[in-house]
Tab-separated table of C-alpha atoms in Angstrom:
chain	number	residue	atom	x	y	z
A	7	GLU	CA	53.849	90.602	36.224
A	8	ARG	CA	52.477	87.111	38.069
A	9	ASN	CA	49.256	88.942	36.508
A	10	GLU	CA	50.548	89.664	32.941
A	11	LEU	CA	52.222	85.748	31.973
A	12	ILE	CA	48.301	85.015	33.197
A	13	LYS	CA	46.532	86.655	30.912
A	14	GLN	CA	49.265	86.134	28.734
A	15	GLU	CA	48.777	82.396	28.993
A	16	LYS	CA	45.020	82.607	29.000
A	17	ALA	CA	44.939	84.459	25.832
A	18	LEU	CA	47.513	81.921	24.595
A	19	ARG	CA	44.766	79.166	25.074
A	20	MET	CA	42.055	80.774	23.376
A	21	GLN	CA	43.805	81.782	20.568
A	22	GLN	CA	45.661	77.444	20.159
A	23	LEU	CA	41.301	77.397	21.555
A	24	GLU	CA	39.577	79.024	18.365
A	25	GLU	CA	42.297	78.421	15.662
A	26	LEU	CA	41.257	74.464	17.353
A	27	ILE	CA	37.412	75.171	16.860
A	28	SER	CA	38.875	76.416	13.456
A	29	GLN	CA	40.090	73.638	12.197
A	30	GLN	CA	36.918	71.874	13.092
A	31	LYS	CA	34.943	73.740	11.818
A	32	GLN	CA	37.008	73.698	8.044
A	33	GLU	CA	36.202	70.026	8.623
A	34	ASN	CA	33.278	69.633	9.549
A	35	GLN	CA	32.429	71.508	6.416
A	36	ARG	CA	34.886	69.669	4.515
A	37	LEU	CA	33.430	66.591	6.204
A	38	LYS	CA	29.825	68.560	5.048
A	39	GLU	CA	30.155	68.878	1.493
A	40	GLU	CA	32.504	64.952	0.679
A	41	THR	CA	28.989	63.015	2.074
A	42	LEU	CA	27.522	66.537	-0.179
A	43	ARG	CA	28.764	65.654	-2.383
A	44	ASN	CA	29.132	61.118	-2.344
A	45	ARG	CA	25.378	61.633	-2.004
A	46	ILE	CA	25.178	63.629	-5.040
A	47	GLU	CA	26.917	60.940	-7.079
A	48	THR	CA	25.824	57.608	-5.328
A	49	GLU	CA	21.332	59.470	-6.493
A	50	ASN	CA	23.010	59.967	-9.604
A	51	LYS	CA	24.327	56.004	-10.531
A	52	VAL	CA	21.078	54.953	-8.238
A	53	PHE	CA	19.180	57.404	-10.908
A	54	ALA	CA	21.190	55.712	-14.073
A	55	GLU	CA	20.685	52.853	-12.774
A	56	LYS	CA	17.036	52.822	-13.091
A	57	ILE	CA	17.723	54.836	-16.551
A	58	ALA	CA	19.533	51.767	-16.927
A	59	THR	CA	16.518	48.829	-15.614
A	60	ALA	CA	14.188	50.550	-16.736
A	61	GLN	CA	15.448	50.153	-20.492
A	62	GLN	CA	16.843	46.501	-19.544
A	63	THR	CA	12.967	46.127	-18.471
A	64	LYS	CA	11.329	47.073	-21.769
A	65	GLU	CA	13.999	45.293	-24.008
A	66	GLU	CA	13.707	41.987	-21.623
A	67	LYS	CA	9.448	42.707	-21.977
A	68	VAL	CA	9.658	43.102	-25.955
A	69	GLU	CA	11.450	39.775	-25.764
A	70	ILE	CA	9.538	37.766	-23.383
A	71	LYS	CA	6.023	39.013	-25.221
A	72	THR	CA	7.840	37.387	-27.998
A	73	LEU	CA	8.797	34.636	-26.870
A	74	LEU	CA	5.247	33.343	-25.983
A	75	ALA	CA	3.939	34.543	-28.930
A	76	GLU	CA	6.120	31.816	-30.847
A	77	THR	CA	6.342	29.676	-27.403
A	78	LYS	CA	2.106	29.917	-27.473
A	79	LEU	CA	2.376	28.766	-31.268
A	80	LEU	CA	4.487	26.335	-31.221
A	81	SER	CA	1.959	24.835	-28.580
A	82	ARG	CA	-0.588	25.096	-30.947
A	83	LYS	CA	1.782	22.750	-33.714
A	84	GLU	CA	2.816	20.432	-30.602
A	85	ALA	CA	-0.994	19.555	-29.603
A	86	LEU	CA	-2.414	19.470	-33.309
A	87	GLU	CA	0.525	17.223	-33.474
A	88	GLN	CA	-0.628	15.204	-30.180
A	89	LYS	CA	-4.672	14.893	-30.485
A	90	GLU	CA	-3.758	12.504	-33.298
A	91	VAL	CA	-1.828	10.731	-30.838
A	92	ILE	CA	-3.957	10.876	-28.033
A	93	ARG	CA	-6.729	9.755	-30.265
A	94	LYS	CA	-4.572	6.156	-31.079
A	95	GLN	CA	-3.712	5.664	-28.003
A	96	GLN	CA	-6.771	6.130	-26.722
A	97	GLU	CA	-7.964	3.399	-29.726
A	98	GLU	CA	-5.783	0.924	-28.360
A	99	THR	CA	-6.715	1.724	-24.685
A	100	ARG	CA	-10.962	0.875	-25.496
A	101	ARG	CA	-8.930	-1.885	-27.690
A	102	LYS	CA	-6.972	-3.602	-25.214
A	103	VAL	CA	-10.120	-2.974	-22.496
A	104	GLU	CA	-12.179	-5.006	-24.989
A	105	GLN	CA	-9.704	-8.176	-25.226
A	106	LEU	CA	-9.728	-7.326	-20.966
A	107	LYS	CA	-12.995	-7.900	-20.568
A	108	ILE	CA	-12.853	-11.365	-22.891
A	109	ALA	CA	-10.168	-12.472	-21.150
A	110	ARG	CA	-11.532	-11.953	-17.767
A	111	LEU	CA	-15.366	-13.524	-19.125
A	112	HIS	CA	-13.382	-16.366	-20.405
A	113	MET	CA	-11.470	-17.055	-17.360
A	114	ALA	CA	-14.303	-16.364	-14.758
A	115	GLN	CA	-16.420	-19.877	-17.345
A	116	ASP	CA	-12.891	-21.899	-17.467
A	117	ASP	CA	-13.072	-21.226	-13.536
A	118	TYR	CA	-16.782	-21.562	-13.340
A	119	GLU	CA	-16.824	-24.605	-15.317
A	120	ARG	CA	-13.821	-26.430	-12.872
A	121	ARG	CA	-15.693	-25.648	-9.892
A	122	LEU	CA	-19.049	-27.407	-11.300
A	123	ARG	CA	-16.656	-30.441	-13.033
A	124	GLU	CA	-15.289	-30.535	-8.748
A	125	GLU	CA	-18.484	-29.887	-6.972
A	126	MET	CA	-19.760	-33.052	-9.513
A	127	GLU	CA	-16.475	-35.008	-8.919
A	128	ALA	CA	-17.036	-34.868	-5.267
A	129	LYS	CA	-20.175	-35.847	-5.304
A	130	THR	CA	-19.693	-38.659	-7.286
A	131	ALA	CA	-16.969	-39.445	-4.665
A	132	LYS	CA	-19.803	-39.566	-1.782
A	133	GLU	CA	-22.268	-41.137	-2.993
A	134	LYS	CA	-19.617	-43.744	-4.392
A	135	GLU	CA	-18.726	-43.983	-0.793
A	136	ILE	CA	-22.241	-43.637	0.900
A	137	GLU	CA	-22.950	-47.298	-1.303
A	138	GLN	CA	-19.444	-48.747	-0.716
A	139	LEU	CA	-20.509	-47.815	3.430
A	140	ALA	CA	-24.634	-49.589	2.329
A	141	ALA	CA	-22.627	-52.303	1.147
A	142	LEU	CA	-20.866	-52.658	4.399
A	143	GLU	CA	-23.306	-52.332	6.069
A	144	MET	CA	-25.460	-55.224	4.998
A	145	GLU	CA	-22.249	-57.248	4.519
A	146	LEU	CA	-22.224	-57.173	8.424
A	147	ILE	CA	-25.634	-57.095	8.956
A	148	ASP	CA	-25.797	-60.368	6.673
A	149	ARG	CA	-23.040	-61.518	9.081
A	150	LEU	CA	-23.930	-60.585	12.296
A	151	ARG	CA	-27.871	-63.137	10.610
A	152	THR	CA	-25.902	-65.860	9.767
A	153	LYS	CA	-23.347	-65.864	13.078
A	154	GLN	CA	-26.838	-65.849	15.074
A	155	ILE	CA	-28.594	-68.805	13.297
A	156	GLU	CA	-24.832	-70.396	13.498
A	157	GLN	CA	-25.524	-70.072	17.730
A	158	GLN	CA	-28.686	-70.513	17.881
A	159	LYS	CA	-28.490	-74.541	16.306
A	160	ALA	CA	-25.040	-74.907	18.883
A	161	PHE	CA	-27.274	-73.623	21.969
A	162	GLN	CA	-30.171	-76.259	20.483
A	163	GLN	CA	-27.356	-79.408	19.814
A	164	LEU	CA	-26.160	-78.028	23.323
A	165	GLU	CA	-29.758	-78.560	24.379
A	166	ALA	CA	-31.058	-81.519	23.077
A	167	VAL	CA	-27.553	-83.287	24.064
A	168	LEU	CA	-27.589	-82.425	27.608
A	169	THR	CA	-31.954	-83.780	27.664
A	170	LEU	CA	-30.371	-87.516	26.199
A	171	GLY	CA	-27.346	-87.309	28.779
A	172	SER	CA	-30.480	-87.146	31.179
A	173	SER	CA	-32.841	-89.811	30.204
A	174	SER	CA	-30.166	-92.236	30.235
A	175	PRO	CA	-28.082	-93.831	32.991
A	176	GLY	CA	-24.311	-93.279	32.953
A	177	LYS	CA	-22.065	-93.600	34.916
A	178	GLY	CA	-21.316	-91.626	38.470
A	179	SER	CA	-23.813	-88.732	39.539
A	180	PRO	CA	-26.496	-87.545	36.927
A	181	ILE	CA	-26.283	-84.741	34.426
A	182	LYS	CA	-28.354	-81.901	35.536
A	183	ALA	CA	-29.373	-79.571	32.672
A	184	SER	CA	-30.628	-76.605	33.351
A	185	THR	CA	-33.899	-75.978	31.327
A	186	ALA	CA	-33.492	-72.022	30.946
A	187	LYS	CA	-31.801	-71.075	27.498
A	188	PRO	CA	-28.507	-69.626	27.929
A	189	VAL	CA	-29.112	-65.811	26.672
A	190	LEU	CA	-26.960	-64.574	23.400
A	191	ALA	CA	-25.096	-61.955	23.814
A	192	GLU	CA	-24.466	-59.992	21.112
A	193	PRO	CA	-21.945	-60.696	18.656
A	194	GLU	CA	-18.453	-58.741	19.301
A	195	GLU	CA	-15.974	-56.819	16.718
A	196	GLU	CA	-14.088	-59.383	15.801
A	197	ASP	CA	-16.792	-62.019	15.001
A	198	VAL	CA	-18.209	-60.081	13.330
A	199	ALA	CA	-15.417	-59.006	11.466
A	200	ARG	CA	-15.170	-62.949	10.978
């Protein structure tokens, strides 16, 4: 009996396993069919989208071609309109350049005349200063000569007094006159100024 029970259990297990395998096969088949159906639907959708895209692209190409033609005509028209504007602008630019050149020439001439005038004024002022210095120098030389003459006269007077004093009798000791002449010193700046 025990063996019979084992056989029955084994047969039951085998039956359950076969049923499980069968169910698994059915599930796999279902998944496979579903996958195939989804793939076909996807391919059909992609194909339809490609057709639609191709049609749209074709229409867009036609539209773009038309737009390009219109743009070309418009650009040509604008170019013709701008040509006259550019010509006028160039003419105005040339006129302004000529005016600027003339203004710069006038400025350069004015600057040259101004610098020449300043140089002449500076030269005149320098010559005047040199003349004043020369006149001052001559005046100082004349003063120096006058001072030397005055000193020479004073020395001669002093020498005469000393000589006269030594030849006549006087009270006390006789005055001895020095035979050496005093050396004339250069006049000081204060004397020259006076």
